[in-house]
XYZ file of N, CA, C and O in Angstrom:
776
model
N -12.261 17.021 -0.133
C -10.824 16.276 -0.446
C -11.552 15.178 -1.160
O -13.004 15.533 -1.333
N -11.310 14.736 -2.425
C -12.097 13.916 -3.875
C -11.958 12.437 -3.074
O -11.479 12.402 -2.330
N -12.955 12.079 -3.645
C -13.226 10.764 -3.237
C -12.128 9.990 -3.205
O -11.668 8.436 -3.272
N -10.600 10.173 -4.160
C -9.472 8.805 -4.584
C -8.950 9.845 -3.436
O -6.963 9.054 -4.883
N -8.624 10.767 -3.599
C -7.409 10.994 -2.627
C -7.127 10.794 -1.325
O -7.432 10.047 -1.223
N -5.717 10.122 -1.893
C -5.418 9.238 -0.331
C -4.934 9.875 0.751
O -4.366 11.114 0.872
N -5.395 9.310 2.533
C -4.855 10.236 3.155
C -4.352 8.772 4.049
O -4.637 8.401 4.533
N -3.286 10.096 4.354
C -1.880 9.424 5.447
C -2.603 8.541 6.036
O -2.854 8.961 7.021
N -2.900 7.710 7.333
C -3.014 6.734 8.150
C -1.767 7.811 9.235
O -1.038 8.156 8.548
N -2.708 7.048 10.386
C -1.871 8.214 11.412
C -0.471 7.687 11.773
O 0.405 8.534 12.424
N -0.080 6.824 11.725
C 1.327 6.186 11.874
C 2.315 6.614 10.260
O 3.123 6.355 10.925
N 1.569 7.268 9.622
C 2.650 7.201 8.716
C 3.730 8.313 8.684
O 2.142 9.868 9.271
N 4.819 8.901 8.545
C 5.890 10.218 8.914
C 5.659 10.510 8.298
O 4.809 10.731 6.945
N 5.683 12.463 8.387
C 5.356 13.552 7.152
C 5.990 12.984 5.897
O 7.421 12.312 6.234
N 5.524 13.755 4.382
C 6.098 13.175 3.554
C 7.100 14.118 3.267
O 8.122 13.843 2.024
N 6.989 15.307 4.179
C 8.416 16.004 3.792
C 8.335 17.481 5.367
O 8.120 18.251 5.226
N 8.460 16.907 6.446
C 8.844 17.257 7.741
C 9.812 17.367 8.018
O 11.905 17.298 7.021
N 10.205 17.979 8.587
C 12.152 18.778 9.700
C 12.459 17.465 10.067
O 12.013 16.255 10.162
N 13.872 17.545 10.128
C 14.270 16.492 11.185
C 13.756 15.652 11.948
O 13.260 14.114 12.344
N 12.991 16.943 13.473
C 12.673 15.940 14.255
C 11.108 15.694 14.086
O 11.337 13.783 14.265
N 10.271 15.933 12.846
C 9.503 15.324 12.915
C 9.259 14.230 11.946
O 8.727 12.880 12.340
N 10.679 14.345 10.607
C 10.766 12.676 10.374
C 11.401 11.929 11.305
O 10.837 10.420 11.048
N 11.824 11.906 12.375
C 12.828 11.044 13.326
C 11.732 9.987 14.138
O 11.896 9.363 14.309
N 11.018 11.410 14.663
C 9.962 10.963 15.308
C 8.081 9.865 14.450
O 7.885 9.453 15.064
N 8.571 10.647 13.414
C 7.454 9.694 12.593
C 7.734 8.619 12.243
O 6.879 7.334 11.764
N 8.736 8.946 12.097
C 9.471 6.641 11.920
C 9.532 5.841 12.741
O 9.638 5.245 12.241
N 10.184 6.538 13.892
C 9.341 5.971 15.762
C 7.791 5.523 15.512
O 8.408 4.267 15.527
N 7.722 6.223 15.039
C 6.045 6.436 15.493
C 5.635 5.089 14.921
O 4.160 4.146 15.511
N 5.872 4.561 13.663
C 4.883 4.421 12.346
C 5.895 2.748 12.468
O 5.663 1.553 12.749
N 7.249 3.046 13.610
C 7.799 1.206 13.621
C 6.376 0.796 14.899
O 6.728 0.040 15.451
N 6.807 2.101 16.222
C 5.964 1.850 17.001
C 4.331 1.468 16.715
O 4.008 0.060 17.302
N 4.079 1.336 15.791
C 2.236 0.980 14.919
C 2.553 -0.141 14.517
O 1.474 -0.893 15.272
N 3.225 -0.508 13.631
C 3.751 -1.183 13.392
C 3.656 -2.887 14.417
O 2.771 -3.705 14.277
N 5.048 -2.571 14.960
C 5.046 -3.071 16.018
C 3.985 -4.304 17.059
O 3.405 -4.796 17.513
N 3.111 -2.749 17.422
C 1.536 -3.106 18.708
C 0.366 -3.526 17.259
O 0.105 -4.390 18.096
N 0.650 -3.505 16.151
C -0.025 -4.327 15.171
C -0.021 -5.608 15.514
O -0.626 -6.418 15.201
N 1.366 -5.390 15.790
C 2.013 -7.305 15.371
C 1.834 -7.585 16.342
O 1.082 -9.341 16.628
N 1.549 -7.129 17.730
C 0.933 -8.099 19.311
C -0.341 -7.401 19.061
O -0.545 -8.139 20.135
N -0.987 -6.988 18.758
C -2.403 -6.904 19.030
C -3.111 -7.989 18.993
O -2.918 -9.113 17.826
N -4.153 -7.524 20.329
C -5.389 -8.721 19.628
C -5.073 -10.452 20.440
O -5.136 -11.054 19.858
N -3.860 -10.066 21.145
C -3.880 -12.150 21.178
C -3.464 -12.249 23.085
O -4.156 -10.792 24.050
N -3.799 -13.347 23.026
C -3.909 -13.951 24.303
C -2.600 -14.495 25.060
O -1.986 -14.620 24.228
N -2.765 -15.592 26.002
C -2.062 -15.339 26.754
C -0.837 -16.311 25.568
O 0.166 -16.619 25.817
N -1.735 -17.355 25.317
C -0.818 -18.557 24.039
C -0.313 -17.966 23.337
O 0.913 -17.861 22.759
N -1.013 -16.747 22.295
C -0.215 -16.145 21.424
C 1.167 -15.331 21.594
O 1.634 -15.913 20.879
N 0.666 -14.513 23.345
C 1.809 -14.061 23.273
C 2.637 -15.022 24.091
O 4.405 -14.494 23.929
N 2.669 -15.851 24.527
C 3.735 -16.776 24.458
C 4.018 -17.651 23.654
O 5.138 -18.709 24.088
N 3.578 -18.035 22.237
C 4.038 -18.550 21.120
C 5.893 -18.882 20.499
O 6.177 -17.288 20.591
N 6.193 -19.431 20.569
C 7.731 -19.821 20.892
C 8.263 -19.758 18.791
O 7.153 -20.766 18.823
N 8.863 -20.120 18.223
C 9.256 -20.251 16.797
C 10.689 -20.835 17.018
O 11.500 -20.807 16.748
N 10.404 -21.925 16.205
C 12.243 -22.804 15.877
C 12.937 -22.994 17.869
O 12.597 -23.328 18.661
N 14.022 -22.798 17.461
C 14.750 -22.655 18.682
C 14.597 -21.907 19.384
O 15.819 -21.414 20.598
N 14.381 -20.776 18.989
C 14.383 -19.117 19.450
C 13.466 -19.612 20.552
O 12.757 -20.246 20.442
N 13.452 -18.482 22.010
C 13.279 -18.878 22.856
C 11.423 -17.533 22.891
O 11.329 -16.571 23.881
N 12.365 -16.440 21.783
C 11.758 -15.149 21.970
C 10.228 -15.603 22.153
O 9.507 -15.876 21.004
N 9.623 -14.655 22.211
C 8.261 -14.797 21.942
C 7.868 -13.239 22.178
O 8.036 -11.921 21.908
N 6.175 -12.283 22.101
C 6.357 -11.237 21.209
C 5.682 -11.128 22.837
O 5.750 -9.469 22.406
N 5.007 -11.865 24.051
C 5.074 -10.794 25.422
C 6.151 -10.937 25.881
O 6.552 -9.242 26.272
N 7.683 -11.508 25.612
C 8.750 -11.215 26.159
C 9.000 -10.075 24.544
O 10.178 -8.792 25.775
N 8.802 -9.488 24.239
C 9.495 -8.757 23.225
C 8.691 -7.822 23.742
O 9.186 -6.285 23.461
N 7.034 -7.676 23.882
C 6.167 -5.770 24.616
C 7.192 -5.753 25.482
O 7.675 -4.275 26.162
N 7.472 -6.253 26.364
C 8.467 -5.676 27.815
C 9.648 -5.485 27.571
O 9.718 -5.122 28.617
N 10.317 -6.355 26.706
C 11.956 -5.348 25.990
C 12.070 -4.430 25.698
O 12.585 -3.478 26.270
N 10.798 -3.943 25.217
C 10.365 -2.758 24.403
C 9.863 -2.084 25.093
O 9.881 -0.457 25.945
N 8.853 -1.997 25.861
C 8.302 -1.336 27.135
C 9.124 -0.478 27.982
O 9.861 0.261 28.357
N 10.388 -1.214 28.183
C 12.273 -1.648 29.173
C 12.664 -0.421 27.789
O 13.120 0.676 29.213
N 13.346 -0.533 27.763
C 13.862 0.017 26.139
C 13.382 1.441 25.923
O 14.208 2.385 26.479
N 11.770 1.429 25.954
C 11.540 3.123 25.976
C 11.360 3.743 27.138
O 12.338 5.192 27.276
N 11.146 2.836 28.688
C 11.756 3.676 29.459
C 13.346 4.253 30.465
O 14.165 5.119 30.038
N 13.626 3.595 29.779
C 15.367 3.631 30.013
C 16.050 4.031 29.269
O 16.799 5.254 29.588
N 15.578 4.661 27.265
C 16.038 5.554 26.886
C 15.714 6.550 26.818
O 16.544 7.315 27.437
N 14.397 7.257 27.876
C 14.324 8.243 27.431
C 14.818 8.602 29.412
O 14.623 10.192 29.536
N 14.166 7.767 29.958
C 14.097 8.539 31.664
C 16.252 8.417 32.117
O 16.044 9.210 32.590
N 16.687 7.033 32.023
C 18.183 6.775 32.620
C 19.154 7.403 31.293
O 19.663 8.628 31.943
N 18.983 7.367 30.327
C 19.512 7.792 29.390
C 19.620 9.297 29.127
O 20.852 10.148 28.901
N 18.929 9.662 29.094
C 18.347 11.421 28.252
C 18.433 11.644 29.508
O 19.104 12.896 29.393
N 17.209 11.390 30.719
C 17.043 13.023 31.416
C 17.814 12.263 32.753
O 17.610 12.629 33.460
N 18.587 10.904 32.909
C 19.508 11.036 34.016
C 18.581 10.571 35.284
O 19.309 10.190 36.141
N 17.450 9.416 35.848
C 16.487 9.488 36.285
C 16.824 8.230 36.380
O 17.069 7.139 35.294
N 16.789 7.524 38.235
C 16.540 5.390 37.614
C 15.694 4.683 37.396
O 14.247 5.314 36.779
N 15.225 3.814 37.110
C 14.821 2.803 36.498
C 13.267 3.596 37.461
O 13.925 3.184 38.536
N 12.456 3.339 36.875
C 10.973 3.728 38.465
C 9.973 3.346 37.588
O 9.998 2.383 36.535
N 8.820 3.432 37.866
C 7.184 2.419 37.751
C 8.089 1.061 37.514
O 7.492 0.672 38.827
N 6.916 0.321 36.618
C 6.787 -1.015 36.692
C 8.532 -1.951 36.745
O 8.239 -3.026 36.447
N 8.863 -1.098 36.789
C 10.479 -1.709 36.717
C 11.224 -1.789 37.501
O 12.557 -1.904 38.301
N 11.469 -1.299 39.149
C 11.752 -0.929 41.026
C 11.737 -2.893 40.870
O 13.242 -2.519 41.111
N 10.701 -3.481 40.934
C 11.608 -4.742 40.739
C 11.399 -5.327 39.947
O 10.336 -6.365 39.240
N 13.079 -5.544 39.812
C 12.724 -7.132 38.166
C 14.400 -7.438 38.827
O 15.446 -7.394 39.631
N 14.454 -8.427 37.778
C 15.500 -9.198 38.336
C 16.605 -9.439 37.069
O 17.398 -10.786 37.095
N 16.977 -8.076 36.386
C 17.718 -7.734 36.070
C 19.267 -7.707 36.694
O 20.229 -8.224 35.608
N 19.233 -7.803 37.859
C 20.225 -7.827 38.405
C 21.621 -9.486 38.040
O 23.130 -9.518 38.149
N 20.799 -10.278 37.650
C 21.563 -11.900 37.232
C 20.904 -12.007 36.101
O 21.387 -13.483 35.176
N 20.094 -11.529 35.507
C 19.462 -12.393 34.011
C 19.132 -11.235 33.022
O 18.454 -10.022 33.328
N 20.805 -10.694 31.752
C 20.003 -10.178 31.282
C 19.044 -9.881 30.358
O 19.052 -8.947 29.700
N 18.435 -11.546 30.430
C 17.028 -11.272 29.630
C 16.028 -11.149 30.159
O 14.522 -11.924 29.758
N 15.615 -10.625 31.381
C 14.959 -10.721 32.419
C 13.063 -10.779 31.880
O 12.422 -11.234 32.528
N 13.556 -9.030 31.062
C 11.964 -9.100 30.339
C 11.626 -10.466 29.295
O 9.974 -10.524 29.757
N 12.273 -10.893 28.689
C 11.977 -12.080 28.456
C 11.410 -12.847 28.404
O 10.262 -13.465 28.250
N 12.077 -13.054 29.271
C 12.025 -14.763 30.253
C 10.649 -14.364 31.338
O 10.186 -15.157 31.325
N 10.733 -13.314 32.175
C 9.495 -12.866 32.844
C 7.690 -12.482 32.469
O 7.590 -12.996 32.790
N 8.283 -12.469 31.136
C 6.716 -11.942 30.604
C 5.922 -13.120 30.621
O 5.004 -12.900 30.346
N 6.318 -14.240 30.498
C 5.071 -15.311 31.053
C 4.419 -15.237 32.108
O 3.151 -15.543 31.834
N 5.069 -14.879 33.165
C 4.077 -14.555 34.470
C 3.070 -12.952 34.482
O 2.486 -12.715 35.196
N 4.326 -12.908 33.418
C 2.137 -11.608 33.264
C 1.101 -11.405 31.787
O 1.258 -12.268 31.156
N 0.664 -11.446 32.485
C -1.265 -11.500 31.513
C -1.285 -10.709 30.530
O -0.390 -9.353 30.657
N -1.912 -10.569 30.168
C -1.803 -10.254 28.709
C -2.290 -8.378 28.399
O -1.540 -7.680 28.362
N -2.875 -8.325 29.174
C -3.609 -6.845 30.331
C -2.582 -6.215 30.631
O -2.171 -5.465 30.139
N -1.730 -7.161 31.032
C -1.074 -6.457 31.964
C 0.302 -6.605 30.551
O 0.917 -4.793 30.839
N 0.936 -7.118 29.870
C 1.587 -6.836 28.758
C 1.475 -5.676 27.833
O 2.692 -4.725 27.652
N -0.081 -5.485 27.774
C -0.930 -4.336 26.505
C -0.608 -2.761 27.323
O -0.102 -2.070 27.038
N -0.494 -3.164 28.759
C -0.852 -1.221 29.498
C 0.896 -1.268 30.023
O 1.096 -0.222 29.247
N 1.567 -2.548 30.154
C 2.723 -1.703 30.451
C 3.413 -1.662 28.780
O 4.113 -0.421 28.893
N 3.481 -1.868 27.767
C 3.676 -1.626 26.537
C 3.376 0.026 26.318
O 3.882 1.033 26.149
N 1.699 0.434 26.388
C 1.523 1.580 26.088
C 1.578 2.346 27.017
O 1.774 3.170 26.484
N 1.337 2.157 28.493
C 2.190 3.604 29.265
C 3.801 3.323 28.967
O 4.361 4.906 29.367
N 4.812 2.680 28.055
C 5.755 3.572 28.850
C 6.330 4.148 26.904
O 6.806 5.045 27.228
N 5.509 3.508 26.452
C 5.400 4.542 25.053
C 4.867 5.617 25.240
O 5.244 6.836 24.593
N 3.354 5.948 25.499
C 2.992 7.458 26.223
C 4.248 7.971 27.045
O 4.047 9.438 26.196
N 4.309 7.072 28.205
C 5.714 8.171 28.482
C 6.594 9.267 27.982
O 7.011 10.323 28.192
N 7.231 7.681 26.839
C 8.245 8.123 26.014
C 8.083 9.586 25.033
O 8.245 10.378 24.559
N 6.913 9.372 24.146
C 6.305 10.056 23.671
C 5.521 12.104 23.934
O 6.256 12.610 24.136
N 5.657 11.630 25.865
C 6.536 13.009 26.585
C 6.660 13.464 26.549
O 7.506 14.484 26.395
N 7.749 12.909 26.760
C 9.506 12.722 27.682
C 9.948 13.404 25.945
O 10.617 14.727 25.974
N 10.017 13.775 24.723
C 10.299 13.085 23.613
C 9.834 14.694 22.740
O 10.715 15.566 21.821
N 8.144 15.068 23.052
C 8.241 15.897 22.684
C 8.539 17.081 23.299
O 8.478 18.136 22.506
N 8.548 17.187 24.903
C 8.911 17.895 25.914
C 10.325 18.377 25.384
O 10.449 19.514 25.110
N 11.427 17.075 25.162
C 12.877 17.564 24.884
C 12.683 18.660 23.567
O 13.848 19.459 23.608
N 11.944 18.117 22.630
C 12.809 18.393 21.111
C 11.476 20.389 21.577
O 12.770 21.265 21.183
N 10.892 20.471 22.269
C 10.513 21.532 21.899
C 11.042 22.107 23.207
O 11.893 23.825 22.636
N 12.142 22.290 24.471
C 13.054 22.270 24.760
C 14.059 22.561 24.833
O 14.753 22.884 25.135
N 14.817 21.899 23.722
C 15.948 22.078 23.253
C 16.526 21.510 21.802
O 17.771 21.021 21.376
N 15.617 20.946 21.336
C 16.134 20.296 19.927
C 16.604 18.837 20.245
O 16.590 18.321 21.949
N 17.142 18.235 18.321
C 17.820 17.170 18.526
C 18.761 16.784 18.657
O 19.453 16.016 19.812
N 19.720 18.290 19.326
C 21.422 18.606 18.713
C 21.765 18.219 20.701
O 23.059 18.207 20.987
N 20.577 18.767 21.720
C 21.318 18.692 23.089
C 21.673 17.696 23.879
O 21.175 16.084 22.906
N 22.442 17.349 24.999
C 23.262 15.694 24.994
C 21.965 14.980 26.015
O 21.868 16.232 26.861
N 22.564 13.911 25.535
C 22.265 13.567 27.440
C 22.502 13.330 28.016
O 23.756 13.700 28.056
N 21.979 12.730 29.478
C 23.246 13.070 30.955
C 23.066 11.512 30.324
O 24.828 11.841 30.982
N 22.969 10.874 30.160
C 24.407 9.184 29.665
C 25.822 9.913 29.385
O 25.663 10.272 27.820
N 26.737 9.340 29.440
C 28.502 9.591 29.466
C 28.609 8.326 28.914
O 28.497 7.403 29.463
N 29.724 8.208 27.855
C 30.249 7.158 27.009
C 31.919 6.752 28.288
O 32.078 8.293 29.250
N 32.921 6.452 27.804
C 33.801 6.159 28.677
C 34.810 7.526 28.800
O 35.826 8.041 29.454
N 35.015 7.864 27.759
C 35.963 8.727 27.353
C 34.905 10.707 28.414
O 35.334 11.672 27.350
N 33.063 10.412 27.916
C 33.447 11.439 28.853
C 32.408 12.121 27.988
O 31.165 13.464 28.674
N 32.327 11.695 26.436
C 32.014 12.468 25.372
C 30.145 11.773 25.859
O 29.473 11.041 25.910
N 28.965 12.752 25.667
C 27.744 12.520 25.705
C 27.053 12.623 24.576
O 26.729 13.620 23.859
N 26.422 11.457 24.166
C 24.560 11.641 23.335
C 23.638 12.320 22.864
O 24.052 12.842 24.295
N 23.964 12.652 21.172
C 23.086 14.311 21.720
C 21.153 13.164 21.866
O 20.954 11.840 21.522
N 20.539 14.018 22.146
C 19.053 13.269 21.822
C 18.478 12.262 20.332
O 17.612 11.661 21.005
N 19.435 13.083 19.123
C 18.813 12.377 18.203
C 19.882 11.203 18.033
O 19.108 9.952 18.035
N 20.858 10.796 18.819
C 21.266 9.331 18.573
C 19.959 8.879 19.541
O 19.690 7.924 19.466
N 19.481 8.484 20.663
C 18.984 7.721 21.382
C 17.986 7.365 20.653
O 17.293 5.886 20.409
N 17.001 8.931 19.657
C 16.113 8.037 19.058
C 16.627 7.611 17.575
O 15.895 6.381 17.662
N 17.507 7.551 17.468
C 18.555 6.391 16.092
C 18.255 5.328 16.741
O 18.618 4.156 16.386
N 19.076 5.282 17.938
C 19.180 3.969 18.888
C 18.156 3.780 18.843
O 18.022 1.966 18.891
N 16.733 3.947 19.686
C 15.268 2.763 19.532
C 14.605 2.753 18.037
O 14.527 1.884 18.192
N 14.948 4.024 17.381
C 14.377 3.262 15.864
C 15.057 1.778 15.558
O 14.591 1.150 14.970
N 16.392 1.443 15.544
C 16.888 0.712 15.659
C 16.588 -1.089 15.989
O 16.410 -1.322 15.590
N 16.352 -0.395 17.413
C 15.778 -1.596 18.458
C 14.892 -1.789 17.768
O 14.142 -3.433 17.880
N 13.694 -0.783 17.662
C 12.256 -1.414 16.656
C 12.090 -2.011 16.356
O 11.706 -3.284 15.219
N 13.274 -1.481 14.308
C 13.735 -2.210 13.563
C 14.094 -3.424 13.469
O 13.362 -4.460 12.707
N 14.740 -4.139 14.533
C 15.103 -5.431 15.089
C 14.017 -6.176 15.169
O 13.436 -7.187 14.508
N 13.388 -5.237 16.239
C 12.575 -6.962 16.701
C 10.673 -6.694 15.648
O 10.605 -7.786 16.212
N 10.556 -5.765 15.246
C 9.544 -5.277 13.831
C 9.224 -6.787 13.261
O 8.312 -7.407 13.616
N 10.809 -7.288 13.288
C 11.189 -8.035 11.676
C 11.117 -9.419 12.577
O 10.649 -10.444 12.244
N 11.335 -9.639 14.335
C 11.317 -10.604 14.427
C 9.636 -11.025 15.030
O 9.193 -11.877 15.114
N 9.327 -9.420 15.440
C 7.416 -10.047 15.816
C 7.055 -10.396 14.744
O 5.454 -11.189 14.304
N 6.564 -9.803 13.462
C 6.658 -10.420 11.550
C 6.614 -11.927 11.806
O 5.839 -12.187 11.447
N 7.494 -11.990 11.606
C 7.995 -13.688 11.745
C 7.032 -14.418 13.250
O 6.546 -15.724 11.637
N 6.992 -14.540 14.252
C 6.138 -14.889 15.108
C 4.766 -14.645 15.157
O 3.462 -15.586 14.927
N 4.155 -13.554 14.709
C 2.280 -13.594 14.242
C 2.484 -14.121 13.486
O 1.023 -14.933 13.291
N 2.939 -14.328 12.116
C 2.828 -15.688 11.465
C 2.843 -16.609 11.897
O 1.650 -17.170 11.264
N 3.297 -17.485 12.162
C 3.409 -18.234 12.869
C 2.443 -18.812 14.265
O 1.196 -19.495 14.059
N 1.384 -16.954 14.705
C 0.731 -17.585 16.032
C -0.371 -17.406 14.939
O -1.460 -18.969 15.330
N -0.766 -16.910 14.043
C -2.386 -16.856 13.256
C -2.817 -16.760 11.988
O -3.618 -16.549 11.266
N -1.361 -16.529 10.951
C -1.187 -15.557 10.471
C -0.987 -14.060 9.654
O -1.347 -14.333 8.306
N -1.203 -13.249 10.488
C -0.882 -12.451 10.381
C 0.085 -11.885 10.096
O 0.780 -11.993 10.097
N -0.214 -11.511 8.245
C 1.003 -11.049 8.080
C 0.588 -9.078 7.500
O -0.124 -8.678 7.518
N 1.866 -9.314 6.444
C 1.529 -7.619 6.297
C 2.385 -6.277 6.742
O 2.939 -6.481 7.625
N 2.499 -5.200 6.147
C 3.510 -3.752 6.181
C 3.222 -3.366 7.576
O 3.501 -3.108 8.728
N 2.416 -3.518 7.343
C 1.340 -2.381 7.540
C 0.311 -2.208 7.951
O -0.675 -3.169 7.897
N -0.751 -1.548 9.164
C -1.330 -2.148 9.808
C -2.989 -2.107 8.710
O -2.029 -0.695 7.785
N -4.424 -2.414 9.007
C -5.256 -2.386 7.770
C -5.690 -0.537 8.489
O -5.219 -0.005 9.283
N -5.859 0.249 6.872
C -6.619 1.130 7.222
C -7.727 1.820 8.189
O -8.284 0.422 8.065
N -7.313 2.557 9.157
C -8.328 3.134 10.027
C -8.446 1.908 11.074
O -8.670 1.813 12.612
N -7.117 1.265 11.252
C -6.419 -0.016 12.988
C -6.289 1.130 14.226
O -5.912 1.959 13.961
N -6.504 0.902 15.077
C -6.629 1.328 16.104
C -6.284 0.495 17.470
O -6.783 -0.821 16.840
N -5.111 0.647 18.157
C -5.153 -0.739 18.981
C -5.800 -1.611 19.796
O -7.026 -0.289 20.142
N -5.933 -2.497 20.139
C -7.536 -3.401 20.992
C -6.785 -3.302 22.256
O -6.909 -3.067 23.380
N -6.005 -4.151 22.302
C -4.894 -4.585 23.204
C -5.376 -6.431 22.950
O -5.724 -7.413 22.017
N -5.314 -7.069 24.388
C -5.585 -8.695 24.916
C -6.695 -8.696 24.224
O -7.995 -8.449 23.907
N -7.435 -10.296 23.918
C -7.860 -11.495 22.918
C -8.643 -11.179 23.728
O -8.854 -11.352 24.964
N -10.131 -11.037 23.847
C -11.661 -11.192 24.261
C -11.392 -12.526 24.443
O -11.897 -13.399 23.291
N -11.956 -13.451 26.166
C -12.064 -14.403 25.838
C -13.652 -14.909 24.908
O -14.462 -14.417 24.949
């Protein structure tokens, strides 16, 4: 490798991969960008709100962690929500994960999101190897049709796209961090050390 040769960072999708590699790569790049936007913050940073919005970075982390588990455990595999979601307030509050994040420590929020993403990556990798993107998910629409795994991956990409934009604005208000991608060589750290 020459000194001037560009090397893709770990979060960059392949330049010319298969459909599965491109979709998973796009999802992983959004996950990395989101994680960069929420990285190294204390409770005050994770609970910052801007304007009239009640959205916080901690709430986004908890919401996206729940979406990861819901997408691949419940919708794809047909399992009940498990793990950290067994005792939750969704019964009467559709924004439970957003509203309850203030009760979590930064360490809990980082572990929650990192753990959900790790579980999703494992499930998605195994599912693609075992049947590809065309296989039907367990969940069905009211007319009985089942979405494909491809549709679920695209839905999660959309969810991350929307919320990574929110995270970008909130993070800039917290400490001025801006930019589309993490710095070269960046690795997730977690909560800001006191």
